[in-house]
PDB file of C-alpha atoms in Angstrom:
ATOM      1  CA  MET A   1      24.809  67.184   2.108  1.00  0.00           C
ATOM      2  CA  LEU A   2      21.886  69.094   4.090  1.00  0.00           C
ATOM      3  CA  ILE A   3      19.804  65.876   3.591  1.00  0.00           C
ATOM      4  CA  CYS A   4      22.696  63.643   4.945  1.00  0.00           C
ATOM      5  CA  ALA A   5      22.973  65.924   7.832  1.00  0.00           C
ATOM      6  CA  ALA A   6      19.390  66.030   8.873  1.00  0.00           C
ATOM      7  CA  LEU A   7      19.347  62.176   8.714  1.00  0.00           C
ATOM      8  CA  THR A   8      22.349  62.040  11.035  1.00  0.00           C
ATOM      9  CA  ALA A   9      20.977  64.510  13.586  1.00  0.00           C
ATOM     10  CA  THR A  10      17.625  62.511  13.856  1.00  0.00           C
ATOM     11  CA  THR A  11      17.366  59.855  16.585  1.00  0.00           C
ATOM     12  CA  ILE A  12      15.080  56.829  15.862  1.00  0.00           C
ATOM     13  CA  ALA A  13      13.364  55.613  18.913  1.00  0.00           C
ATOM     14  CA  PRO A  14      12.472  51.827  19.427  1.00  0.00           C
ATOM     15  CA  ALA A  15       8.976  50.696  18.705  1.00  0.00           C
ATOM     16  CA  GLN A  16       6.725  50.086  21.842  1.00  0.00           C
ATOM     17  CA  ALA A  17       3.854  47.611  22.103  1.00  0.00           C
ATOM     18  CA  GLY A  18       2.297  49.732  25.069  1.00  0.00           C
ATOM     19  CA  PRO A  19       1.948  53.258  26.141  1.00  0.00           C
ATOM     20  CA  ALA A  20       5.027  55.364  25.818  1.00  0.00           C
ATOM     21  CA  SER A  21       5.216  56.063  29.568  1.00  0.00           C
ATOM     22  CA  GLU A  22       5.707  52.326  30.382  1.00  0.00           C
ATOM     23  CA  THR A  23       9.264  51.340  31.364  1.00  0.00           C
ATOM     24  CA  LEU A  24      10.760  48.501  29.385  1.00  0.00           C
ATOM     25  CA  VAL A  25      12.070  45.430  31.460  1.00  0.00           C
ATOM     26  CA  SER A  26      15.452  44.118  30.696  1.00  0.00           C
ATOM     27  CA  THR A  27      15.283  40.506  29.438  1.00  0.00           C
ATOM     28  CA  ALA A  28      18.047  39.666  31.807  1.00  0.00           C
ATOM     29  CA  ASN A  29      15.877  40.410  34.869  1.00  0.00           C
ATOM     30  CA  ALA A  30      12.611  39.112  33.365  1.00  0.00           C
ATOM     31  CA  THR A  31      10.917  36.381  35.250  1.00  0.00           C
ATOM     32  CA  LEU A  32       9.152  33.607  33.110  1.00  0.00           C
ATOM     33  CA  ALA A  33       5.754  32.153  34.334  1.00  0.00           C
ATOM     34  CA  LYS A  34       6.155  28.676  35.548  1.00  0.00           C
ATOM     35  CA  VAL A  35       4.225  26.264  33.561  1.00  0.00           C
ATOM     36  CA  SER A  36       2.821  23.021  35.278  1.00  0.00           C
ATOM     37  CA  VAL A  37       4.099  20.058  33.503  1.00  0.00           C
ATOM     38  CA  PRO A  38       2.487  16.723  34.425  1.00  0.00           C
ATOM     39  CA  GLU A  39       4.858  14.096  35.753  1.00  0.00           C
ATOM     40  CA  LEU A  40       4.921  11.068  33.601  1.00  0.00           C
ATOM     41  CA  LEU A  41       7.303   9.004  35.436  1.00  0.00           C
ATOM     42  CA  ASP A  42       6.944   7.624  39.047  1.00  0.00           C
ATOM     43  CA  PRO A  43       9.873   7.927  41.378  1.00  0.00           C
ATOM     44  CA  SER A  44      11.269   4.631  40.437  1.00  0.00           C
ATOM     45  CA  GLY A  45      11.690   5.757  36.838  1.00  0.00           C
ATOM     46  CA  GLN A  46       9.127   3.632  35.306  1.00  0.00           C
ATOM     47  CA  PRO A  47       6.500   5.331  32.793  1.00  0.00           C
ATOM     48  CA  GLN A  48       3.074   5.916  34.292  1.00  0.00           C
ATOM     49  CA  LEU A  49       0.291   5.909  32.016  1.00  0.00           C
ATOM     50  CA  ALA A  50      -2.539   8.525  32.426  1.00  0.00           C
ATOM     51  CA  GLN A  51      -5.804   6.955  33.636  1.00  0.00           C
ATOM     52  CA  PRO A  52      -8.744   6.983  31.157  1.00  0.00           C
ATOM     53  CA  ASN A  53     -11.683   9.332  31.780  1.00  0.00           C
ATOM     54  CA  ALA A  54     -14.209   7.303  33.707  1.00  0.00           C
ATOM     55  CA  ASP A  55     -16.883   9.936  32.440  1.00  0.00           C
ATOM     56  CA  ALA A  56     -16.178   9.437  28.667  1.00  0.00           C
ATOM     57  CA  PRO A  57     -18.644   7.018  27.167  1.00  0.00           C
ATOM     58  CA  GLU A  58     -17.158   3.868  25.683  1.00  0.00           C
ATOM     59  CA  THR A  59     -17.602   3.790  21.808  1.00  0.00           C
ATOM     60  CA  PRO A  60     -19.353   0.481  21.052  1.00  0.00           C
ATOM     61  CA  ILE A  61     -17.842  -2.043  18.690  1.00  0.00           C
ATOM     62  CA  PRO A  62     -20.474  -2.846  15.889  1.00  0.00           C
ATOM     63  CA  GLU A  63     -21.406  -6.608  15.872  1.00  0.00           C
ATOM     64  CA  THR A  64     -21.319  -8.389  12.449  1.00  0.00           C
ATOM     65  CA  THR A  65     -24.671  -9.983  11.877  1.00  0.00           C
ATOM     66  CA  THR A  66     -25.313 -13.129   9.805  1.00  0.00           C
ATOM     67  CA  ASP A  67     -26.711 -10.950   7.119  1.00  0.00           C
ATOM     68  CA  GLU A  68     -23.520  -8.865   6.817  1.00  0.00           C
ATOM     69  CA  LEU A  69     -21.441 -11.989   6.363  1.00  0.00           C
ATOM     70  CA  ALA A  70     -20.262 -12.621   2.767  1.00  0.00           C
ATOM     71  CA  GLN A  71     -22.811 -15.264   0.882  1.00  0.00           C
ATOM     72  CA  PRO A  72     -21.656 -17.232  -1.988  1.00  0.00           C
ATOM     73  CA  ALA A  73     -22.715 -15.729  -5.309  1.00  0.00           C
ATOM     74  CA  ILE A  74     -25.150 -18.194  -6.919  1.00  0.00           C
ATOM     75  CA  ASP A  75     -25.719 -18.234 -10.705  1.00  0.00           C
ATOM     76  CA  ARG A  76     -29.327 -19.014 -11.077  1.00  0.00           C
ATOM     77  CA  SER A  77     -28.598 -20.160 -14.615  1.00  0.00           C
ATOM     78  CA  GLU A  78     -26.580 -22.969 -13.380  1.00  0.00           C
ATOM     79  CA  ASN A  79     -27.978 -26.594 -13.805  1.00  0.00           C
ATOM     80  CA  LEU A  80     -29.089 -27.966 -10.413  1.00  0.00           C
ATOM     81  CA  ALA A  81     -26.055 -30.340 -10.004  1.00  0.00           C
ATOM     82  CA  ALA A  82     -23.748 -27.370 -10.285  1.00  0.00           C
ATOM     83  CA  MET A  83     -25.796 -25.378  -7.773  1.00  0.00           C
ATOM     84  CA  VAL A  84     -25.880 -28.244  -5.303  1.00  0.00           C
ATOM     85  CA  ALA A  85     -22.188 -28.595  -5.576  1.00  0.00           C
ATOM     86  CA  ASP A  86     -21.646 -24.845  -4.745  1.00  0.00           C
ATOM     87  CA  LEU A  87     -23.998 -24.968  -1.703  1.00  0.00           C
ATOM     88  CA  SER A  88     -23.181 -28.384  -0.140  1.00  0.00           C
ATOM     89  CA  ALA A  89     -22.197 -28.154   3.580  1.00  0.00           C
ATOM     90  CA  PRO A  90     -22.302 -30.123   6.729  1.00  0.00           C
ATOM     91  CA  ASP A  91     -24.127 -27.278   8.646  1.00  0.00           C
ATOM     92  CA  ALA A  92     -27.614 -26.087   7.495  1.00  0.00           C
ATOM     93  CA  GLY A  93     -26.998 -22.737   9.210  1.00  0.00           C
ATOM     94  CA  THR A  94     -30.389 -22.414  10.744  1.00  0.00           C
ATOM     95  CA  ARG A  95     -32.869 -24.608  12.738  1.00  0.00           C
ATOM     96  CA  GLU A  96     -35.364 -24.100  10.015  1.00  0.00           C
ATOM     97  CA  LEU A  97     -33.191 -25.005   7.191  1.00  0.00           C
ATOM     98  CA  GLU A  98     -32.003 -27.978   9.201  1.00  0.00           C
ATOM     99  CA  CYS A  99     -35.764 -29.251   9.431  1.00  0.00           C
ATOM    100  CA  LEU A 100     -35.989 -28.784   5.631  1.00  0.00           C
ATOM    101  CA  ALA A 101     -32.917 -30.571   5.129  1.00  0.00           C
ATOM    102  CA  THR A 102     -34.045 -33.426   7.270  1.00  0.00           C
ATOM    103  CA  GLY A 103     -37.264 -33.709   5.422  1.00  0.00           C
ATOM    104  CA  VAL A 104     -35.387 -33.996   2.056  1.00  0.00           C
ATOM    105  CA  TYR A 105     -32.829 -36.312   3.499  1.00  0.00           C
ATOM    106  CA  PHE A 106     -35.221 -38.911   5.043  1.00  0.00           C
ATOM    107  CA  GLU A 107     -37.907 -38.855   2.241  1.00  0.00           C
ATOM    108  CA  ALA A 108     -35.639 -38.432  -0.747  1.00  0.00           C
ATOM    109  CA  LYS A 109     -31.879 -39.049  -0.003  1.00  0.00           C
ATOM    110  CA  SER A 110     -31.762 -41.866  -2.556  1.00  0.00           C
ATOM    111  CA  GLU A 111     -33.777 -39.783  -5.310  1.00  0.00           C
ATOM    112  CA  PRO A 112     -32.253 -38.002  -8.159  1.00  0.00           C
ATOM    113  CA  LEU A 113     -31.625 -34.403  -7.416  1.00  0.00           C
ATOM    114  CA  ALA A 114     -34.866 -33.303  -9.151  1.00  0.00           C
ATOM    115  CA  GLY A 115     -36.736 -35.717  -6.787  1.00  0.00           C
ATOM    116  CA  GLN A 116     -35.105 -34.197  -3.631  1.00  0.00           C
ATOM    117  CA  LEU A 117     -35.896 -30.696  -4.978  1.00  0.00           C
ATOM    118  CA  ALA A 118     -39.569 -31.678  -5.495  1.00  0.00           C
ATOM    119  CA  VAL A 119     -39.869 -33.141  -1.942  1.00  0.00           C
ATOM    120  CA  GLY A 120     -38.251 -30.053  -0.483  1.00  0.00           C
ATOM    121  CA  GLN A 121     -40.725 -27.917  -2.470  1.00  0.00           C
ATOM    122  CA  VAL A 122     -43.790 -29.766  -1.060  1.00  0.00           C
ATOM    123  CA  ILE A 123     -42.374 -29.079   2.514  1.00  0.00           C
ATOM    124  CA  ALA A 124     -42.031 -25.263   1.522  1.00  0.00           C
ATOM    125  CA  ASN A 125     -45.393 -25.236  -0.205  1.00  0.00           C
ATOM    126  CA  ARG A 126     -46.920 -26.420   2.920  1.00  0.00           C
ATOM    127  CA  ALA A 127     -45.219 -23.759   5.221  1.00  0.00           C
ATOM    128  CA  GLN A 128     -46.512 -21.148   2.578  1.00  0.00           C
ATOM    129  CA  SER A 129     -50.116 -22.482   2.258  1.00  0.00           C
ATOM    130  CA  GLY A 130     -51.524 -19.560   4.344  1.00  0.00           C
ATOM    131  CA  GLY A 131     -52.919 -21.505   7.491  1.00  0.00           C
ATOM    132  CA  ARG A 132     -53.693 -25.002   5.854  1.00  0.00           C
ATOM    133  CA  PHE A 133     -50.531 -26.388   7.444  1.00  0.00           C
ATOM    134  CA  PRO A 134     -48.071 -25.056   9.856  1.00  0.00           C
ATOM    135  CA  SER A 135     -46.316 -21.985   8.787  1.00  0.00           C
ATOM    136  CA  THR A 136     -42.590 -23.289   9.346  1.00  0.00           C
ATOM    137  CA  TYR A 137     -40.499 -26.156   7.910  1.00  0.00           C
ATOM    138  CA  CYS A 138     -40.208 -27.560  11.536  1.00  0.00           C
ATOM    139  CA  GLY A 139     -43.827 -27.223  12.150  1.00  0.00           C
ATOM    140  CA  VAL A 140     -44.582 -28.955   8.815  1.00  0.00           C
ATOM    141  CA  LEU A 141     -42.281 -31.912   9.906  1.00  0.00           C
ATOM    142  CA  PHE A 142     -43.893 -32.151  13.340  1.00  0.00           C
ATOM    143  CA  GLN A 143     -47.370 -32.056  12.291  1.00  0.00           C
ATOM    144  CA  ARG A 144     -48.896 -35.238  13.632  1.00  0.00           C
ATOM    145  CA  GLY A 145     -49.102 -38.227  11.210  1.00  0.00           C
ATOM    146  CA  GLN A 146     -47.410 -36.322   8.148  1.00  0.00           C
ATOM    147  CA  PHE A 147     -44.042 -37.915   8.103  1.00  0.00           C
ATOM    148  CA  SER A 148     -43.166 -41.263   9.314  1.00  0.00           C
ATOM    149  CA  PHE A 149     -39.410 -40.699  10.357  1.00  0.00           C
ATOM    150  CA  VAL A 150     -40.594 -37.999  12.891  1.00  0.00           C
ATOM    151  CA  HIS A 151     -41.046 -39.316  16.433  1.00  0.00           C
ATOM    152  CA  GLY A 152     -42.003 -36.944  19.293  1.00  0.00           C
ATOM    153  CA  ARG A 153     -40.591 -33.504  19.125  1.00  0.00           C
ATOM    154  CA  SER A 154     -36.888 -34.128  18.101  1.00  0.00           C
ATOM    155  CA  LEU A 155     -35.375 -34.518  14.765  1.00  0.00           C
ATOM    156  CA  PRO A 156     -33.600 -37.933  14.195  1.00  0.00           C
ATOM    157  CA  HIS A 157     -29.735 -37.957  14.282  1.00  0.00           C
ATOM    158  CA  VAL A 158     -28.026 -37.505  10.919  1.00  0.00           C
ATOM    159  CA  ALA A 159     -24.141 -37.763  10.443  1.00  0.00           C
ATOM    160  CA  HIS A 160     -23.441 -34.458   8.976  1.00  0.00           C
ATOM    161  CA  SER A 161     -20.192 -35.695   7.330  1.00  0.00           C
ATOM    162  CA  SER A 162     -22.343 -37.750   4.887  1.00  0.00           C
ATOM    163  CA  LYS A 163     -22.498 -36.528   1.332  1.00  0.00           C
ATOM    164  CA  GLN A 164     -26.243 -37.434   1.382  1.00  0.00           C
ATOM    165  CA  TRP A 165     -26.772 -35.106   4.152  1.00  0.00           C
ATOM    166  CA  GLN A 166     -24.621 -32.258   2.689  1.00  0.00           C
ATOM    167  CA  THR A 167     -26.644 -32.668  -0.709  1.00  0.00           C
ATOM    168  CA  ALA A 168     -30.015 -32.356   1.390  1.00  0.00           C
ATOM    169  CA  VAL A 169     -28.610 -29.170   3.068  1.00  0.00           C
ATOM    170  CA  ALA A 170     -27.856 -27.670  -0.484  1.00  0.00           C
ATOM    171  CA  ILE A 171     -31.395 -28.693  -1.915  1.00  0.00           C
ATOM    172  CA  ALA A 172     -32.839 -27.047   1.350  1.00  0.00           C
ATOM    173  CA  LYS A 173     -31.046 -23.868   0.703  1.00  0.00           C
ATOM    174  CA  ILE A 174     -32.001 -23.849  -2.870  1.00  0.00           C
ATOM    175  CA  VAL A 175     -35.819 -24.421  -2.147  1.00  0.00           C
ATOM    176  CA  ASP A 176     -35.562 -21.696   0.734  1.00  0.00           C
ATOM    177  CA  GLN A 177     -33.921 -19.053  -1.638  1.00  0.00           C
ATOM    178  CA  ASP A 178     -36.325 -20.016  -4.654  1.00  0.00           C
ATOM    179  CA  LEU A 179     -33.228 -20.625  -6.636  1.00  0.00           C
ATOM    180  CA  LYS A 180     -34.721 -23.401  -8.940  1.00  0.00           C
ATOM    181  CA  ASP A 181     -38.242 -24.018 -10.103  1.00  0.00           C
ATOM    182  CA  SER A 182     -39.465 -27.660  -9.556  1.00  0.00           C
ATOM    183  CA  PRO A 183     -42.055 -29.428 -11.889  1.00  0.00           C
ATOM    184  CA  VAL A 184     -44.186 -30.086  -8.963  1.00  0.00           C
ATOM    185  CA  GLY A 185     -45.242 -26.537  -8.820  1.00  0.00           C
ATOM    186  CA  ASP A 186     -47.562 -25.904  -5.716  1.00  0.00           C
ATOM    187  CA  ALA A 187     -47.978 -29.676  -4.833  1.00  0.00           C
ATOM    188  CA  LEU A 188     -48.765 -30.286  -1.322  1.00  0.00           C
ATOM    189  CA  PHE A 189     -48.698 -33.932  -1.119  1.00  0.00           C
ATOM    190  CA  PHE A 190     -46.599 -36.987  -2.475  1.00  0.00           C
ATOM    191  CA  HIS A 191     -46.369 -40.699  -1.983  1.00  0.00           C
ATOM    192  CA  ALA A 192     -43.935 -43.455  -3.181  1.00  0.00           C
ATOM    193  CA  ARG A 193     -44.895 -45.421  -6.230  1.00  0.00           C
ATOM    194  CA  TYR A 194     -45.378 -48.675  -4.430  1.00  0.00           C
ATOM    195  CA  VAL A 195     -48.179 -47.478  -2.382  1.00  0.00           C
ATOM    196  CA  SER A 196     -51.946 -46.587  -3.554  1.00  0.00           C
ATOM    197  CA  PRO A 197     -53.641 -44.493  -0.760  1.00  0.00           C
ATOM    198  CA  GLY A 198     -56.459 -43.707  -3.181  1.00  0.00           C
ATOM    199  CA  TRP A 199     -56.368 -39.886  -2.731  1.00  0.00           C
ATOM    200  CA  HIS A 200     -58.698 -37.850  -4.687  1.00  0.00           C
ATOM    201  CA  LEU A 201     -56.274 -35.109  -5.617  1.00  0.00           C
ATOM    202  CA  LYS A 202     -54.952 -33.631  -8.802  1.00  0.00           C
ATOM    203  CA  ARG A 203     -51.863 -35.591  -9.827  1.00  0.00           C
ATOM    204  CA  VAL A 204     -49.261 -33.016 -11.044  1.00  0.00           C
ATOM    205  CA  ALA A 205     -45.986 -34.764 -11.404  1.00  0.00           C
ATOM    206  CA  SER A 206     -44.036 -38.220 -11.039  1.00  0.00           C
ATOM    207  CA  ILE A 207     -40.281 -37.713 -10.394  1.00  0.00           C
ATOM    208  CA  GLY A 208     -38.172 -40.563  -9.282  1.00  0.00           C
ATOM    209  CA  ASN A 209     -39.931 -42.949  -6.863  1.00  0.00           C
ATOM    210  CA  HIS A 210     -42.579 -40.326  -5.934  1.00  0.00           C
ATOM    211  CA  ILE A 211     -45.861 -39.166  -7.284  1.00  0.00           C
ATOM    212  CA  PHE A 212     -47.019 -35.457  -6.407  1.00  0.00           C
ATOM    213  CA  PHE A 213     -50.330 -34.201  -5.924  1.00  0.00           C
ATOM    214  CA  ARG A 214     -52.280 -30.974  -5.099  1.00  0.00           C
TER     215      ARG A 214
END
């Protein structure tokens, strides 16, 4: 009973966040701070978008390069015919590959695939000869007096829809990417069987209608 009486006589004061001497303000009379709210609607009631920050740098959109484009997976163990079927296309893709394909087309379009590969390999060998010939496929083709189908500084027209051209494009890609070895090895010269130029060179192979030398 004494404990209950003591508790009844005790007055519990409300907790305060500041000094005890401060006067509490009634919530009924409190004034809230006015918060500025941006107006998103114009007077006519249509939504008005905020203007972008002119000082903020624009994030550049990365460009996709040719090297990043998906390339067809080529199985090097495939035979030459299957590889040509995989890579045939009307567009060679680059000026250099177009030159190489043009050389294959005009010198060997009627030859078996191995013969076309051999002609393409000779053009590539010349470009890689370390200065003996021009260092590009186009340079090799345009070298004076080397290829009879070249006149001036432009390539002759070829119908890109033709199967023979698309095969030449495939052969050019195979040679350029070194996907198949050719029996001509490092040959730098060739001529048709029906001519006898009397070259004092080493004969390395005979494929189709051509004889190859180095």
